Structure formats: structure tokens, C-alpha cells
Tab-separated table of C-alpha atoms in Angstrom:
chain	number	residue	atom	x	y	z
A	125	MET	CA	68.927	107.697	79.925
A	126	ALA	CA	70.197	104.382	82.197
A	127	ASP	CA	69.518	102.496	79.013
A	128	ASN	CA	72.058	105.412	76.908
A	129	VAL	CA	74.221	105.339	80.107
A	130	THR	CA	75.321	101.377	79.813
A	131	LEU	CA	75.299	101.439	75.691
A	132	PHE	CA	78.653	104.247	76.691
A	133	GLY	CA	80.005	101.623	79.371
A	134	LEU	CA	79.544	98.401	77.091
A	135	ALA	CA	81.342	100.456	73.958
A	136	GLY	CA	84.005	101.951	76.168
A	137	SER	CA	84.681	98.995	77.642
A	138	LEU	CA	84.422	96.757	74.654
A	139	ALA	CA	86.937	99.270	73.515
A	140	ALA	CA	89.310	99.019	75.292
A	141	GLY	CA	89.356	95.603	75.694
A	142	LEU	CA	89.785	94.845	72.021
A	143	ALA	CA	92.990	96.737	72.329
A	144	THR	CA	94.106	93.459	74.140
A	145	GLY	CA	93.839	91.872	71.128
A	146	VAL	CA	95.649	94.844	69.096
A	147	GLY	CA	98.639	94.571	70.937
A	148	ALA	CA	98.492	90.626	69.726
A	149	LEU	CA	99.290	92.247	66.593
A	150	PRO	CA	102.612	92.345	66.443
A	151	ILE	CA	103.653	88.650	67.372
A	152	PHE	CA	103.198	87.486	63.752
A	153	PHE	CA	106.226	89.895	62.652
A	154	ILE	CA	108.004	89.819	65.366
A	155	GLN	CA	110.268	86.985	67.240
A	156	GLU	CA	110.713	88.130	70.334
A	157	ILE	CA	110.947	91.564	73.112
A	158	THR	CA	113.735	91.963	75.835
A	159	PRO	CA	113.043	92.512	79.097
A	160	GLN	CA	114.366	96.415	79.211
A	161	VAL	CA	110.989	96.362	76.675
A	162	GLN	CA	109.034	94.519	78.323
A	163	GLY	CA	109.974	95.589	81.552
A	164	ALA	CA	109.147	99.179	80.124
A	165	LEU	CA	105.705	97.960	78.941
A	166	LEU	CA	104.961	96.890	82.167
A	167	GLY	CA	105.493	99.672	84.006
A	168	PHE	CA	103.509	101.947	81.534
A	169	GLY	CA	100.869	100.520	81.790
A	170	ALA	CA	100.927	100.758	85.561
A	171	GLY	CA	102.143	103.772	85.203
A	172	VAL	CA	98.376	105.155	82.799
A	173	MET	CA	96.345	103.113	85.168
A	174	LEU	CA	97.340	103.882	88.365
A	175	ALA	CA	96.792	108.533	86.902
A	176	ALA	CA	93.446	106.671	85.875
A	177	THR	CA	92.547	104.941	89.237
A	178	SER	CA	93.353	108.521	90.826
A	179	PHE	CA	92.447	111.389	88.788
A	180	SER	CA	89.151	109.121	86.758
A	181	LEU	CA	88.175	107.716	89.457
A	182	VAL	CA	89.435	108.570	93.241
A	183	ILE	CA	89.118	112.513	93.030
A	184	PRO	CA	85.393	112.617	90.432
A	185	GLY	CA	84.782	109.529	93.233
A	186	ILE	CA	84.883	112.561	96.511
A	187	GLU	CA	83.537	115.234	94.570
A	188	ALA	CA	80.814	113.022	94.111
A	189	ALA	CA	79.958	112.402	98.152
A	190	GLU	CA	80.837	115.809	99.158
A	191	LYS	CA	77.938	117.076	96.112
A	192	LEU	CA	76.215	114.259	98.566
A	193	THR	CA	76.879	114.190	101.892
A	194	GLU	CA	77.869	118.536	102.119
A	195	ASN	CA	80.408	116.617	104.606
A	196	GLN	CA	84.123	116.491	104.021
A	197	PHE	CA	84.431	113.768	106.392
A	198	LEU	CA	81.883	111.911	105.538
A	199	ALA	CA	83.064	112.276	101.927
A	200	ALA	CA	86.233	111.301	102.824
A	201	SER	CA	85.067	108.351	104.984
A	202	ILE	CA	83.217	107.304	101.353
A	203	VAL	CA	86.004	106.942	99.482
A	204	VAL	CA	88.426	105.124	102.335
A	205	LEU	CA	86.274	102.132	102.328
A	206	GLY	CA	84.772	101.781	99.108
A	207	ILE	CA	88.838	101.363	97.850
A	208	LEU	CA	89.228	99.200	100.601
A	209	LEU	CA	86.740	96.880	99.543
A	210	GLY	CA	87.494	96.639	95.994
A	211	GLY	CA	90.758	95.735	96.691
A	212	GLY	CA	89.389	93.127	99.899
A	213	PHE	CA	87.056	92.230	96.325
A	214	LEU	CA	90.571	91.120	94.294
A	215	TRP	CA	91.801	89.736	96.680
A	216	ALA	CA	89.636	87.093	97.727
A	217	ALA	CA	89.332	86.727	93.379
A	218	ASN	CA	93.005	86.060	93.232
A	219	ARG	CA	93.281	83.953	96.674
A	220	TYR	CA	90.392	81.563	95.322
A	221	PHE	CA	90.530	81.538	91.762
A	222	PRO	CA	92.956	79.112	90.421
A	223	HIS	CA	95.631	81.294	87.777
A	224	GLU	CA	98.556	81.698	86.589
A	225	HIS	CA	101.116	84.940	85.959
A	226	PHE	CA	103.867	84.746	83.066
A	227	ILE	CA	106.470	85.681	86.049
A	228	LYS	CA	105.557	85.158	89.010
A	229	GLY	CA	103.723	81.827	88.696
A	230	SER	CA	100.988	79.269	90.351
A	231	GLU	CA	98.324	81.159	92.520
A	232	GLY	CA	94.246	80.512	93.664
A	233	SER	CA	93.219	76.554	94.911
A	234	ASN	CA	93.490	73.529	92.872
A	235	SER	CA	95.638	74.565	89.994
A	236	ASN	CA	97.136	71.066	89.481
A	237	ARG	CA	93.890	70.958	87.993
A	238	LEU	CA	94.037	72.749	84.861
A	239	LYS	CA	95.880	73.270	82.321
A	240	GLN	CA	98.509	76.568	82.265
A	241	VAL	CA	96.936	78.030	79.428
A	242	TRP	CA	93.474	78.647	81.043
A	243	LEU	CA	95.287	79.342	84.073
A	244	PHE	CA	96.706	81.886	81.695
A	245	VAL	CA	93.184	83.283	80.785
A	246	ILE	CA	91.662	83.459	84.132
A	247	ALA	CA	94.402	85.758	85.216
A	248	ILE	CA	94.238	88.518	82.451
A	249	THR	CA	90.619	88.088	82.663
A	250	LEU	CA	91.276	88.666	87.013
A	251	HIS	CA	93.653	91.823	85.684
A	252	ASN	CA	90.647	92.977	83.209
A	253	PHE	CA	87.681	93.078	84.886
A	254	PRO	CA	88.131	95.327	87.132
A	255	GLU	CA	89.797	98.118	84.143
A	256	GLY	CA	86.373	97.225	82.279
A	257	LEU	CA	84.515	98.363	85.618
A	258	ALA	CA	86.081	100.818	85.580
A	259	VAL	CA	85.005	102.354	82.600
A	260	GLY	CA	82.100	101.375	82.950
A	261	VAL	CA	81.219	103.240	86.365
A	262	GLY	CA	83.259	106.658	84.828
A	263	PHE	CA	79.864	106.378	82.352
A	264	GLY	CA	77.825	105.436	84.499
A	265	GLY	CA	77.757	109.083	86.708
A	266	GLY	CA	76.421	111.057	83.574
A	267	ASP	CA	80.262	112.264	83.005
A	268	VAL	CA	80.794	110.957	79.132
A	269	GLN	CA	83.892	112.606	78.997
A	270	ASN	CA	85.447	111.470	81.939
A	271	GLY	CA	84.280	107.726	80.476
A	272	ILE	CA	86.112	109.147	77.253
A	273	ALA	CA	89.515	109.583	80.389
A	274	LEU	CA	89.352	106.540	81.407
A	275	THR	CA	88.359	104.242	78.021
A	276	ILE	CA	91.358	105.983	76.549
A	277	GLY	CA	93.526	105.440	79.431
A	278	ILE	CA	93.092	101.552	80.153
A	279	GLY	CA	93.003	101.117	76.098
A	280	LEU	CA	96.774	103.264	76.003
A	281	GLN	CA	97.869	100.765	78.931
A	282	ASN	CA	96.411	97.368	76.871
A	283	PHE	CA	98.201	97.677	73.766
A	284	PRO	CA	101.601	97.305	75.324
A	285	GLU	CA	99.831	93.854	77.695
A	286	GLY	CA	98.235	92.383	74.350
A	287	LEU	CA	101.671	92.578	73.485
A	288	VAL	CA	103.535	91.023	77.170
A	289	VAL	CA	101.016	88.366	76.700
A	290	ALA	CA	101.421	87.089	73.837
A	291	ILE	CA	105.141	87.024	73.892
A	292	ALA	CA	104.703	85.502	77.232
A	293	LEU	CA	102.238	82.936	75.622
A	294	LEU	CA	104.856	82.107	73.203
A	295	ALA	CA	108.280	80.964	75.484
A	296	GLU	CA	105.229	78.926	76.769
A	297	GLY	CA	105.323	77.110	73.285
A	298	TYR	CA	101.969	78.012	71.765
A	299	ARG	CA	100.894	79.110	68.540
A	300	ARG	CA	99.874	82.174	67.427
A	301	ARG	CA	97.510	82.228	65.939
A	302	ASN	CA	96.326	80.572	69.368
A	303	VAL	CA	98.429	83.044	70.981
A	304	PHE	CA	96.286	85.734	69.452
A	305	GLY	CA	93.377	84.452	69.712
A	306	VAL	CA	93.338	84.590	73.624
A	307	ALA	CA	94.541	87.872	74.288
A	308	LEU	CA	91.692	88.871	71.669
A	309	LEU	CA	89.527	86.823	74.004
A	310	THR	CA	90.215	87.987	77.383
A	311	GLY	CA	89.675	91.027	76.740
A	312	LEU	CA	85.918	90.406	76.454
A	313	ALA	CA	85.795	90.687	80.482
A	314	GLU	CA	85.750	94.534	80.140
A	315	PRO	CA	82.784	94.961	79.325
A	316	ILE	CA	81.049	92.264	81.763
A	317	GLY	CA	82.340	94.824	83.977
A	318	GLY	CA	81.645	98.040	81.571
A	319	VAL	CA	77.616	96.505	81.692
A	320	ILE	CA	78.354	95.676	85.743
A	321	GLY	CA	79.132	99.293	86.919
A	322	ALA	CA	77.601	102.287	84.243
A	323	GLY	CA	74.454	100.060	84.582
A	324	ILE	CA	74.888	100.036	88.965
A	325	VAL	CA	76.377	103.600	89.022
A	326	SER	CA	72.747	104.468	87.045
A	327	ILE	CA	70.381	103.395	89.280
A	328	ALA	CA	71.312	105.892	92.165
A	329	SER	CA	73.080	109.124	92.067
A	330	ILE	CA	73.842	108.068	95.468
A	331	ILE	CA	75.746	104.754	94.342
A	332	LEU	CA	78.220	106.903	92.064
A	333	PRO	CA	81.945	107.562	94.588
A	334	TRP	CA	81.028	104.070	96.108
A	335	GLY	CA	81.248	102.655	92.573
A	336	MET	CA	84.412	105.351	92.146
A	337	ALA	CA	86.318	104.346	94.697
A	338	PHE	CA	84.833	100.302	94.618
A	339	ALA	CA	86.645	100.483	90.765
A	340	ALA	CA	89.488	102.431	92.342
A	341	GLY	CA	90.751	99.776	94.793
A	342	ALA	CA	89.756	96.700	92.423
A	343	MET	CA	92.650	98.615	89.996
A	344	LEU	CA	94.461	99.586	92.821
A	345	PHE	CA	95.393	95.916	93.381
A	346	VAL	CA	95.944	94.619	90.651
A	347	ILE	CA	98.675	97.816	89.416
A	348	SER	CA	100.589	96.769	93.417
A	349	ASP	CA	100.042	92.913	93.580
A	350	GLU	CA	100.508	92.263	89.926
A	351	ILE	CA	101.024	94.899	86.985
A	352	ILE	CA	104.310	96.154	89.222
A	353	PRO	CA	105.742	93.198	90.180
A	354	GLU	CA	105.763	91.446	87.302
A	355	SER	CA	108.322	94.154	85.458
A	356	HIS	CA	110.862	94.068	88.967
A	357	SER	CA	110.845	90.724	88.024
A	358	LEU	CA	112.331	90.520	85.103
A	359	GLY	CA	115.576	92.315	86.534
A	360	LYS	CA	114.664	95.722	84.752
A	361	GLU	CA	114.073	97.984	87.724
A	362	LYS	CA	115.107	101.188	86.212
A	363	GLN	CA	113.163	100.720	82.814
A	364	ALA	CA	110.311	99.468	84.531
A	365	THR	CA	110.237	102.514	86.341
A	366	LEU	CA	110.771	105.045	83.621
A	367	GLY	CA	107.710	103.500	81.905
A	368	VAL	CA	105.991	104.189	85.396
A	369	MET	CA	106.549	107.730	85.053
A	370	ILE	CA	106.142	107.998	80.969
A	371	GLY	CA	102.101	105.938	81.367
A	372	PHE	CA	101.564	108.509	84.840
A	373	VAL	CA	102.179	111.864	83.163
A	374	LEU	CA	100.243	110.528	79.957
A	375	MET	CA	97.233	109.426	81.387
A	376	MET	CA	97.501	112.869	83.413
A	377	PHE	CA	98.257	114.959	80.499
A	378	LEU	CA	94.648	113.516	78.321
A	379	ASP	CA	92.706	113.077	81.492
A	380	VAL	CA	93.298	116.867	82.186
A	381	THR	CA	92.686	118.294	78.402
A	382	LEU	CA	90.013	115.165	77.781
A	383	GLY	CA	88.383	116.771	81.084
């Protein structure tokens, strides 16, 4: 059973990760996208991730913790601690791994020693790992429908993300073929997270609420620290906010109907 769960986690996170490369394909046909569209696309991705975090990770995590402890206070405490641990893990990764955002600029230590393109790659990898972790945890709990909902949701937000990343790299002067390769390869961080999430959670049911909460915290950190600030820094806050709302309600609808 554990092997099947890990396989599901790998397949789901791989499919979601490859959506980043698929989303970058339009760069071979278009020259640029406007700041309005770019902000809306980033906002859409943030909205999808926010809904996936809420409905596919936090709520099932609370339910799993309540079933485990039979105590609402303890259940809520487990999820709170798990979310904070997940956010803290991403904070530390962002603090100590040198990387560069397309709009916010450099973060982390010793960034001067790496070429800019690799700083972008590290940034996208740090961003994608918790998404794969979330998909893996979703399948690891034994709820295939929840895992599928997370796979679709993360894949949906990876399409516009792949396009935005590709356009930003083109603006830095990189060749289209290389840009597409970078977008495709960075999505492969997700299956790594997927296997880890599914494997750990499938070991024992007691780990499930912690895993879901940890993945939720990591996702929340990415949404608040990276995606929303990137979308708003383009100066198109209204378009970005509209994108967040559309992404949120779409993912909520998918989660409810698939669940």
C-alpha cells in the first residue's frame, strides 16, 4: 500500500511540475505579455494555491488531527504548530539559499558567486518544492480524490507561472530554447517533494495531520512572501487581486466537486 501511495505522489507531483514547462511553450509564439496580464497570471496562481492550502490541506489536516486525538484543542494545536514549522522551513531556505526573484531581486547569502540564471533556478526550485510536497501529502493520506484535486490545482497555477518565468528570463536576454529548458527542469523539484511527502505520511497515520499542516505552512509562506509581492510590484494591483479571486474560487469549485 505504501508503495502505491508513493507512486501516486510521484505521478501527481510530476504531472503538476511538468505543467511549468507546458506553460512556458507560448514563448515560441509570442514576444511579450503586458504587466496587466502578468500581474493577473501571478495573482491567479496565488489564488489557486491559497484555496488548495485551505481546502485540500488545512481542513483535511484538522479533520485528521481530530480523528487522531478526539480533542478539538489538541487537533487545532497540531495544525497550528505544523503550519508554523512549514513556514519556518521555507523562511530558513529563503534566508540561507542564494536565489533571485524576477522583480524583488536577490535574497539569501553569497549570491555574488552564482550566475544570475542559476539564482533564478534556485528561486523557482524553492518555490516548487513545497507544491510537490503538498501533492505528495495529499496522496499519502490515502485520499486519492484529495491528491487529484491538489494535482489539478498546483498544475493550474504552474501554467501561468511557467509563462511568467519564461517571459522574465527572455527579458534578461536568454535564448528561447534555454528558457524553455529552465522552466521544464525547475518543475522537476515537485516530484522530489511529492515522493518525500507521500512516503513520510504513508508510514503512520499520526504523521498525516503534521504533514498536511507543514505543507500548508510552506505554501502559505510562498504565497505571501513571493507570489503576491511579485504580482503587486508590477504596479497592477487590481488585476493581480482579480486574478487571486478567480484562482481561489476556481480551485474551491474544483476541490468541492472532485471531493
